[in-house]
CSV table of C-alpha atoms and ligand atoms in Angstrom, one decimal:
chain,number,residue,atom,x,y,z
F,265,MET,CA,-5.8,-73.1,50.7
F,266,ARG,CA,-8.6,-75.6,50.3
F,267,LEU,CA,-9.6,-75.5,46.7
F,268,ASP,CA,-13.1,-76.6,45.7
F,269,LYS,CA,-14.4,-76.2,42.2
F,270,ASP,CA,-16.0,-72.7,42.8
F,271,THR,CA,-12.8,-71.4,44.3
F,272,ILE,CA,-10.8,-72.8,41.4
F,273,ILE,CA,-13.2,-71.1,39.0
F,274,GLY,CA,-12.8,-67.9,41.0
F,275,TRP,CA,-9.0,-68.0,40.5
F,276,LEU,CA,-9.3,-68.8,36.8
F,277,ARG,CA,-11.5,-65.8,36.3
F,278,GLU,CA,-9.4,-63.5,38.6
F,279,ALA,CA,-8.2,-60.4,36.9
F,280,ASP,CA,-6.9,-58.4,39.8
F,281,GLU,CA,-3.1,-58.2,39.6
F,282,ALA,CA,-2.6,-58.0,43.4
F,283,ARG,CA,-4.8,-61.0,44.0
F,284,LEU,CA,-3.0,-62.9,41.3
F,285,ALA,CA,0.3,-62.0,42.9
F,286,GLU,CA,-1.0,-63.9,46.0
F,287,LEU,CA,-1.7,-66.9,43.9
F,288,TRP,CA,1.8,-66.9,42.4
F,289,ARG,CA,3.3,-66.4,45.9
F,290,GLU,CA,1.3,-69.3,47.4
F,291,ALA,CA,2.1,-71.7,44.5
F,292,ASP,CA,5.8,-70.8,44.8
F,293,ARG,CA,5.8,-71.3,48.6
F,294,VAL,CA,4.2,-74.7,48.3
F,295,ARG,CA,6.6,-75.7,45.5
F,296,ARG,CA,9.6,-74.7,47.7
F,297,GLU,CA,8.2,-76.4,50.8
F,298,ARG,CA,7.2,-79.7,49.0
F,299,VAL,CA,9.7,-80.2,46.2
F,300,GLY,CA,12.4,-77.8,47.0
F,301,ASP,CA,14.6,-75.5,44.8
F,302,ASP,CA,15.9,-78.2,42.5
F,303,VAL,CA,14.8,-77.9,38.9
F,304,HIS,CA,14.9,-81.3,37.3
F,305,LEU,CA,16.0,-81.6,33.7
F,306,ARG,CA,14.3,-84.2,31.5
F,307,GLY,CA,16.0,-84.6,28.0
F,308,LEU,CA,13.2,-84.8,25.4
F,309,VAL,CA,13.8,-86.9,22.3
F,310,GLU,CA,11.0,-86.7,19.7
F,311,ILE,CA,11.6,-90.2,18.2
F,312,SER,CA,9.0,-90.3,15.5
F,313,ASN,CA,6.4,-88.0,14.0
F,314,HIS,CA,4.4,-90.7,12.3
F,315,CYS,CA,0.9,-90.8,13.7
F,316,VAL,CA,-2.3,-92.8,13.0
F,317,ARG,CA,-4.6,-90.4,14.8
F,318,ARG,CA,-6.5,-87.4,13.5
F,319,CYS,CA,-6.5,-85.1,16.6
F,320,GLY,CA,-8.1,-81.8,15.8
F,321,TYR,CA,-5.4,-79.8,17.5
F,322,CYS,CA,-2.1,-81.5,16.6
F,323,GLY,CA,0.1,-80.7,13.6
F,324,ILE,CA,1.5,-84.2,13.2
F,325,ARG,CA,-2.0,-85.7,12.8
F,326,ALA,CA,-2.2,-88.4,10.1
F,327,ASP,CA,-3.9,-86.1,7.6
F,328,ASN,CA,-1.2,-83.4,7.5
F,329,ARG,CA,0.6,-84.2,4.2
F,330,LYS,CA,2.8,-81.1,4.5
F,331,ILE,CA,5.3,-82.4,6.9
F,332,ALA,CA,8.1,-84.8,6.2
F,333,ARG,CA,7.7,-87.9,8.3
F,334,TYR,CA,10.7,-89.4,10.2
F,335,ARG,CA,11.4,-92.2,12.6
F,336,MET,CA,14.7,-92.2,14.5
F,337,THR,CA,16.9,-95.4,14.5
F,338,SER,CA,17.9,-96.9,17.8
F,339,ASP,CA,21.5,-95.7,17.3
F,340,GLU,CA,20.3,-92.2,16.7
F,341,ILE,CA,18.2,-92.4,19.9
F,342,MET,CA,21.2,-93.8,21.8
F,343,GLY,CA,23.3,-90.8,20.5
F,344,CYS,CA,20.8,-88.4,22.2
F,345,VAL,CA,20.8,-90.5,25.4
F,346,ARG,CA,24.6,-90.2,25.6
F,347,GLU,CA,24.2,-86.4,25.2
F,348,ALA,CA,21.7,-86.5,28.1
F,349,MET,CA,24.4,-88.2,30.2
F,350,VAL,CA,27.1,-85.7,29.2
F,351,PHE,CA,24.8,-82.9,30.2
F,352,GLY,CA,24.0,-84.4,33.6
F,353,TYR,CA,20.3,-85.0,33.0
F,354,GLY,CA,18.6,-87.6,35.2
F,355,THR,CA,15.8,-88.6,32.7
F,356,VAL,CA,15.2,-89.1,29.0
F,357,VAL,CA,11.7,-88.8,27.6
F,358,LEU,CA,11.0,-90.6,24.4
F,359,GLN,CA,8.0,-89.0,22.7
F,360,SER,CA,6.2,-89.6,19.4
F,361,GLY,CA,3.0,-89.6,17.5
F,362,GLU,CA,0.9,-92.7,17.8
F,363,ASP,CA,3.2,-94.7,15.6
F,364,HIS,CA,2.6,-98.5,15.5
F,365,GLY,CA,5.8,-98.7,13.4
F,366,LEU,CA,7.4,-98.3,16.8
F,367,THR,CA,6.6,-101.9,17.8
F,368,ARG,CA,6.3,-103.3,21.2
F,369,ASP,CA,9.6,-105.3,21.0
F,370,TRP,CA,11.6,-102.5,19.3
F,371,ILE,CA,10.7,-100.0,22.1
F,372,ALA,CA,11.4,-102.6,24.7
F,373,ASP,CA,14.8,-103.2,23.2
F,374,VAL,CA,15.6,-99.4,23.2
F,375,VAL,CA,14.5,-99.1,26.8
F,376,ARG,CA,16.7,-102.1,27.8
F,377,ARG,CA,19.6,-100.6,26.0
F,378,ILE,CA,19.2,-97.3,27.8
F,379,LYS,CA,18.8,-99.0,31.2
F,380,GLY,CA,21.7,-101.3,30.5
F,381,GLU,CA,24.1,-98.5,29.5
F,382,THR,CA,23.0,-95.6,31.8
F,383,GLU,CA,21.5,-94.7,35.1
F,384,LEU,CA,18.9,-92.6,33.5
F,385,ALA,CA,15.2,-92.8,34.3
F,386,VAL,CA,13.2,-93.5,31.2
F,387,THR,CA,9.9,-91.9,30.4
F,388,LEU,CA,7.7,-92.9,27.4
F,389,SER,CA,5.1,-90.7,25.8
F,390,LEU,CA,3.9,-92.7,22.8
F,391,GLY,CA,0.2,-92.1,22.9
F,392,GLU,CA,-2.6,-94.7,23.5
F,393,ARG,CA,-1.0,-98.1,23.4
F,394,SER,CA,-2.3,-101.6,24.3
F,395,ASP,CA,-2.1,-103.0,27.8
F,396,GLU,CA,0.4,-105.6,26.5
F,397,ASP,CA,2.7,-102.9,25.1
F,398,LEU,CA,2.6,-101.0,28.4
F,399,GLU,CA,3.2,-104.2,30.4
F,400,VAL,CA,6.2,-105.2,28.3
F,401,TRP,CA,7.7,-101.7,28.4
F,402,ARG,CA,7.4,-101.5,32.2
F,403,ALA,CA,9.0,-104.9,32.5
F,404,ALA,CA,11.9,-103.7,30.2
F,405,GLY,CA,12.6,-101.0,32.9
F,406,THR,CA,10.5,-98.0,31.8
F,407,ASP,CA,10.0,-95.7,34.9
F,408,ARG,CA,7.3,-93.3,33.8
F,409,TYR,CA,4.6,-92.6,31.1
F,410,LEU,CA,3.1,-89.4,30.0
F,411,LEU,CA,-0.4,-89.2,28.5
F,412,ARG,CA,-2.4,-86.0,28.9
F,413,PHE,CA,-6.2,-86.4,29.1
F,414,GLU,CA,-6.4,-83.0,27.3
F,415,THR,CA,-9.8,-82.2,28.7
F,416,SER,CA,-12.2,-84.0,31.0
F,417,ASP,CA,-15.2,-82.7,29.0
F,418,ARG,CA,-16.2,-85.9,27.2
F,419,GLU,CA,-18.2,-84.2,24.5
F,420,LEU,CA,-15.3,-81.8,23.7
F,421,TYR,CA,-12.7,-84.6,23.9
F,422,GLY,CA,-14.8,-86.7,21.4
F,423,ARG,CA,-14.8,-83.7,19.0
F,424,ILE,CA,-11.1,-82.9,19.1
F,425,HIS,CA,-9.8,-86.5,19.5
F,426,PRO,CA,-11.6,-88.9,17.2
F,427,PRO,CA,-11.0,-92.6,18.1
F,428,LEU,CA,-9.6,-95.0,15.7
F,429,PRO,CA,-12.3,-96.8,13.7
F,430,GLY,CA,-13.9,-99.5,15.9
F,431,ARG,CA,-12.0,-98.5,19.0
F,432,GLY,CA,-12.8,-96.2,21.9
F,433,SER,CA,-10.4,-93.7,23.3
F,434,ASP,CA,-10.4,-93.8,27.1
F,435,ARG,CA,-7.3,-92.1,28.4
F,436,PHE,CA,-8.5,-92.4,32.0
F,437,ALA,CA,-8.6,-96.2,31.7
F,438,ILE,CA,-5.0,-96.1,30.4
F,439,LEU,CA,-3.8,-93.8,33.2
F,440,ASP,CA,-5.4,-96.2,35.6
F,441,ARG,CA,-3.6,-99.2,34.0
F,442,LEU,CA,-0.3,-97.4,34.0
F,443,GLY,CA,-0.6,-96.8,37.8
F,444,SER,CA,-1.3,-100.4,38.5
F,445,LEU,CA,1.7,-101.5,36.4
F,446,GLY,CA,3.8,-99.4,38.7
F,447,TYR,CA,4.7,-96.5,36.3
F,448,GLU,CA,5.0,-93.0,37.7
F,449,VAL,CA,2.1,-91.4,35.8
F,450,GLY,CA,1.9,-88.0,34.1
F,451,SER,CA,-1.0,-86.4,32.6
F,452,GLY,CA,-2.4,-82.9,32.0
F,453,VAL,CA,-4.4,-80.7,29.7
F,454,MET,CA,-4.2,-77.9,27.1
F,455,VAL,CA,-5.5,-74.6,28.2
F,456,GLY,CA,-7.9,-72.6,26.0
F,457,ILE,CA,-9.0,-75.4,23.6
F,458,PRO,CA,-11.9,-73.9,21.5
F,459,GLY,CA,-15.0,-75.0,23.4
F,460,GLN,CA,-13.3,-75.4,26.8
F,461,THR,CA,-15.3,-73.7,29.6
F,462,TYR,CA,-14.1,-72.5,33.0
F,463,GLU,CA,-16.3,-75.1,34.5
F,464,SER,CA,-14.6,-77.9,32.6
F,465,LEU,CA,-11.1,-76.6,33.2
F,466,ALA,CA,-11.9,-76.4,37.0
F,467,ARG,CA,-13.0,-80.0,36.8
F,468,ASP,CA,-9.7,-80.9,35.1
F,469,ILE,CA,-7.8,-79.4,37.9
F,470,GLU,CA,-9.9,-81.3,40.5
F,471,LEU,CA,-9.1,-84.4,38.6
F,472,PHE,CA,-5.4,-83.8,38.9
F,473,ARG,CA,-6.0,-84.2,42.6
F,474,SER,CA,-8.2,-87.2,42.5
F,475,LEU,CA,-6.0,-89.0,40.0
F,476,ASP,CA,-3.1,-88.3,42.4
F,477,LEU,CA,-0.8,-87.6,39.4
F,478,ASP,CA,3.0,-87.9,39.7
F,479,MET,CA,3.5,-85.4,36.9
F,480,ILE,CA,1.2,-82.7,35.5
F,481,GLY,CA,2.0,-81.1,32.2
F,482,VAL,CA,-0.1,-78.1,31.1
F,483,GLY,CA,0.4,-75.8,28.2
F,484,PRO,CA,-1.6,-73.3,26.2
F,485,PHE,CA,-3.5,-74.6,23.1
F,486,ILE,CA,-1.7,-73.1,20.1
F,487,PRO,CA,-3.6,-73.3,16.8
F,488,HIS,CA,-1.9,-75.1,14.0
F,489,PRO,CA,-3.0,-74.0,10.5
F,490,GLU,CA,-3.0,-77.5,9.1
F,491,THR,CA,-5.6,-78.7,11.6
F,492,PRO,CA,-9.4,-78.5,12.0
F,493,LEU,CA,-8.8,-76.3,15.1
F,494,GLY,CA,-6.3,-74.1,13.3
F,495,SER,CA,-8.7,-71.6,11.8
F,496,THR,CA,-7.9,-68.1,12.8
F,497,GLU,CA,-11.6,-67.1,12.4
F,498,PRO,CA,-13.1,-67.0,15.9
F,499,SER,CA,-16.2,-69.2,16.1
F,500,PRO,CA,-19.1,-68.0,18.1
F,501,ALA,CA,-18.2,-70.4,20.9
F,502,LEU,CA,-14.8,-68.6,21.3
F,503,LEU,CA,-16.6,-65.3,21.9
F,504,SER,CA,-18.7,-66.6,24.8
F,505,ASP,CA,-17.9,-65.6,28.4
F,506,GLU,CA,-17.6,-69.3,29.2
F,507,GLN,CA,-14.6,-69.9,26.9
F,508,VAL,CA,-11.2,-70.2,28.5
F,509,PRO,CA,-8.7,-68.0,26.6
F,510,ASN,CA,-5.5,-69.8,25.4
F,511,THR,CA,-3.3,-67.1,27.0
F,512,GLU,CA,0.0,-67.1,28.8
F,513,GLU,CA,-1.6,-65.8,32.0
F,514,MET,CA,-4.3,-68.5,32.0
F,515,THR,CA,-1.6,-71.1,31.7
F,516,TYR,CA,0.3,-69.7,34.7
F,517,LYS,CA,-3.0,-69.9,36.7
F,518,VAL,CA,-3.4,-73.6,35.8
F,519,VAL,CA,0.3,-74.3,36.7
F,520,ALA,CA,-0.2,-72.5,40.0
F,521,LEU,CA,-3.5,-74.3,40.8
F,522,ALA,CA,-2.0,-77.7,39.8
F,523,ARG,CA,0.8,-77.1,42.4
F,524,LEU,CA,-1.8,-76.2,45.1
F,525,VAL,CA,-4.0,-79.3,44.4
F,526,CYS,CA,-1.0,-81.7,44.0
F,527,PRO,CA,1.8,-80.2,46.2
F,528,GLY,CA,4.3,-83.1,45.7
F,529,SER,CA,3.9,-83.6,42.0
F,530,ASN,CA,6.5,-82.9,39.3
F,531,ILE,CA,5.3,-80.0,37.2
F,532,PRO,CA,7.1,-78.9,34.0
F,533,SER,CA,7.3,-75.3,32.7
F,534,THR,CA,6.4,-76.4,29.2
F,535,THR,CA,7.7,-75.5,25.7
F,536,ALA,CA,4.2,-74.4,24.7
F,537,LEU,CA,4.4,-71.8,27.5
F,538,ALA,CA,7.9,-70.7,26.4
F,539,THR,CA,6.5,-70.4,22.9
F,540,LEU,CA,4.0,-67.7,24.0
F,541,ASN,CA,6.7,-65.8,25.9
F,542,LYS,CA,10.1,-66.7,24.5
F,543,ALA,CA,11.9,-64.2,26.7
F,544,HIS,CA,10.6,-65.2,30.2
F,545,GLY,CA,7.9,-68.0,29.9
F,546,ARG,CA,10.1,-70.8,31.2
F,547,GLU,CA,11.2,-68.7,34.2
F,548,LEU,CA,7.7,-67.4,35.1
F,549,GLY,CA,6.4,-71.0,34.9
F,550,LEU,CA,9.1,-72.1,37.4
F,551,MET,CA,8.3,-69.1,39.7
F,552,ARG,CA,4.6,-69.9,39.7
F,553,GLY,CA,4.6,-73.6,40.7
F,554,ALA,CA,6.7,-75.6,38.2
F,555,ASN,CA,9.9,-77.5,39.1
F,556,VAL,CA,10.8,-79.3,35.9
F,557,VAL,CA,12.0,-78.4,32.4
F,558,MET,CA,12.4,-80.6,29.4
F,559,PRO,CA,15.4,-79.5,27.2
F,560,ASN,CA,15.1,-80.8,23.7
F,561,LEU,CA,17.6,-83.4,22.6
F,562,THR,CA,16.0,-84.2,19.2
F,563,PRO,CA,18.6,-83.9,16.4
F,564,PRO,CA,18.2,-80.5,14.7
F,565,ARG,CA,17.4,-82.1,11.3
F,566,TYR,CA,14.2,-83.6,12.8
F,567,ARG,CA,13.1,-80.8,15.0
F,568,ALA,CA,11.1,-78.7,12.5
F,569,SER,CA,9.2,-81.9,11.5
F,570,TYR,CA,7.9,-82.5,15.0
F,571,GLU,CA,5.6,-79.5,14.6
F,572,ILE,CA,2.7,-80.3,16.9
F,573,TYR,CA,2.1,-76.5,16.9
F,574,PRO,CA,3.7,-73.7,15.0
F,575,ALA,CA,6.6,-71.4,16.0
F,576,LYS,CA,7.7,-73.8,18.8
F,577,ALA,CA,10.3,-72.4,21.1
F,578,CYS,CA,13.8,-73.7,20.7
F,579,ILE,CA,13.3,-75.1,17.2
F,580,ASP,CA,16.6,-73.7,15.9
F,581,GLU,CA,18.6,-74.9,18.8
F,582,THR,CA,21.0,-77.8,19.2
F,583,ALA,CA,21.0,-80.0,22.3
F,584,ARG,CA,24.0,-78.1,23.5
F,585,THR,CA,22.5,-74.6,23.1
F,586,CYS,CA,19.3,-75.8,24.8
F,587,HIS,CA,21.3,-77.2,27.6
F,588,ILE,CA,23.3,-73.9,28.2
F,589,CYS,CA,20.2,-71.8,27.8
F,590,MET,CA,18.2,-73.8,30.4
F,591,HIS,CA,21.1,-73.6,32.9
F,592,GLY,CA,21.2,-69.9,32.5
F,593,ARG,CA,17.5,-69.5,33.0
F,594,ILE,CA,17.4,-71.6,36.1
F,595,ALA,CA,20.4,-69.8,37.7
F,596,SER,CA,18.8,-66.4,36.8
F,597,ILE,CA,15.9,-67.0,39.2
F,598,GLY,CA,18.1,-68.3,42.0
F,599,ARG,CA,17.2,-72.0,41.6
F,600,ARG,CA,19.5,-74.9,41.0
F,601,VAL,CA,19.7,-77.8,38.7
F,602,GLY,CA,18.5,-81.1,40.3
F,603,ARG,CA,20.8,-84.2,40.2
F,604,GLY,CA,19.6,-87.8,39.7
F,605,PRO,CA,16.4,-89.1,38.3
F,606,GLY,CA,14.1,-86.6,40.2
F,607,GLY,CA,11.2,-89.0,40.6
F,608,ARG,CA,8.2,-88.2,42.8
F,609,LYS,CA,9.5,-87.5,46.3
F,610,HIS,CA,6.5,-87.8,48.5
F,611,ALA,CA,4.4,-90.8,49.3
F,612,LYS,CA,1.1,-90.9,47.5
F,613,SER,CA,-1.8,-89.6,49.4
F,614,PRO,CA,-4.2,-92.4,50.6
F,615,SER,CA,-6.9,-92.8,48.1
E,50,SAH,N1,1.2,-88.7,20.7
E,50,SAH,C1,1.4,-88.5,22.1
E,50,SAH,C2,2.3,-87.3,22.3
E,50,SAH,C3,1.6,-86.0,21.8
E,50,SAH,S1,2.5,-84.5,21.9
E,50,SAH,C4,0.1,-88.3,22.8
E,50,SAH,O1,-0.9,-88.1,22.2
E,50,SAH,O2,0.1,-88.4,24.0
E,50,SAH,C5,2.3,-84.1,23.6
E,50,SAH,C6,1.2,-83.1,23.9
E,50,SAH,O3,1.3,-81.9,23.1
E,50,SAH,C7,-0.2,-83.5,23.7
E,50,SAH,O4,-0.7,-84.3,24.7
E,50,SAH,C8,-1.0,-82.2,23.6
E,50,SAH,O5,-1.5,-81.8,24.9
E,50,SAH,C9,0.1,-81.2,23.2
E,50,SAH,N2,-0.2,-80.5,21.9
E,50,SAH,C10,-0.5,-81.1,20.8
E,50,SAH,N3,-0.9,-80.2,19.8
E,50,SAH,C11,-0.9,-79.0,20.5
E,50,SAH,C12,-1.2,-77.7,20.1
E,50,SAH,N4,-1.7,-77.4,18.9
E,50,SAH,N5,-1.1,-76.7,21.0
E,50,SAH,C13,-0.6,-77.0,22.2
E,50,SAH,N6,-0.3,-78.2,22.7
E,50,SAH,C14,-0.5,-79.2,21.8
């Protein structure tokens, strides 16, 4: 299926169930052919919810005074890393708000400790950090970095993601930098941001292809009441025919299209998706293009405070119950748990 922008828009607007079943089938076929039946598990550790940014969508933004802020110690992080080993995961993902209390050297030490004591791949997702930070963390052994561009519509991005005073926010420049430092690079978008049009979401999907991403994470936008975008009153823009809805089905469409434009990429079935459909969201994501899940290893006492959006799936679980639950879900759809780090398998396409 050759997908140009108009074809992508056609799929995003498709409402016919039989036609959509074709899209799911095709995404599942390409997934099986290109990355196989293994579902890779990445243990997620939410290491800090401190954040200097004021993103309009995110519940851990600096202005939210209603959450208790925490920053894990390196021993606490290593405790989670050991659990990842016990559970047979191939990767740990350290994620946080944009927290400059997590200094360059401290993160580099944590990465070196993990690489020294385990065989795990290490992924960082710590927001927009300096070239020097990224360079030092790569040299310390970090394998991958996740930074979603959220939307390619510059005007919308500027509105929902104000830069720090006196600095720009160019996530595409950072993605480029990560690639040249030799990271496997992950990015992605939220689906159904207020003001996001079909046209711009189709451009996002085309960008997945031209950026040749190693990993693509997409989830529905979920309003958080303590944020500027959290109002439940629909604005006139939301009622327009151009507005992408933040629904479960729209998210599956984007997962499936991401698989078709980037057949060899690692694509997670995300927690935000599981939040919209706690019973079957993970499985349906995996059956419509995804090949990765990220079980949560964050210690239970911190989980509720990493509230980027409300009613997050798995909030009351422990690492062990998440682990058992994910295994059950993967087996229930006839797939198997991948072994090893599960990096990108296929050579990058020539650019
Ligand atoms: N500070 C890091 C990690 C942020 S959390 C960063 O900015 O990269 C990871 C992702 O969660 C974000 O990139 C965003 O796409 C998603 N997210 C944040 N708030 C959300 C919300 N209200 N609904 C859905 N997804 C959200």
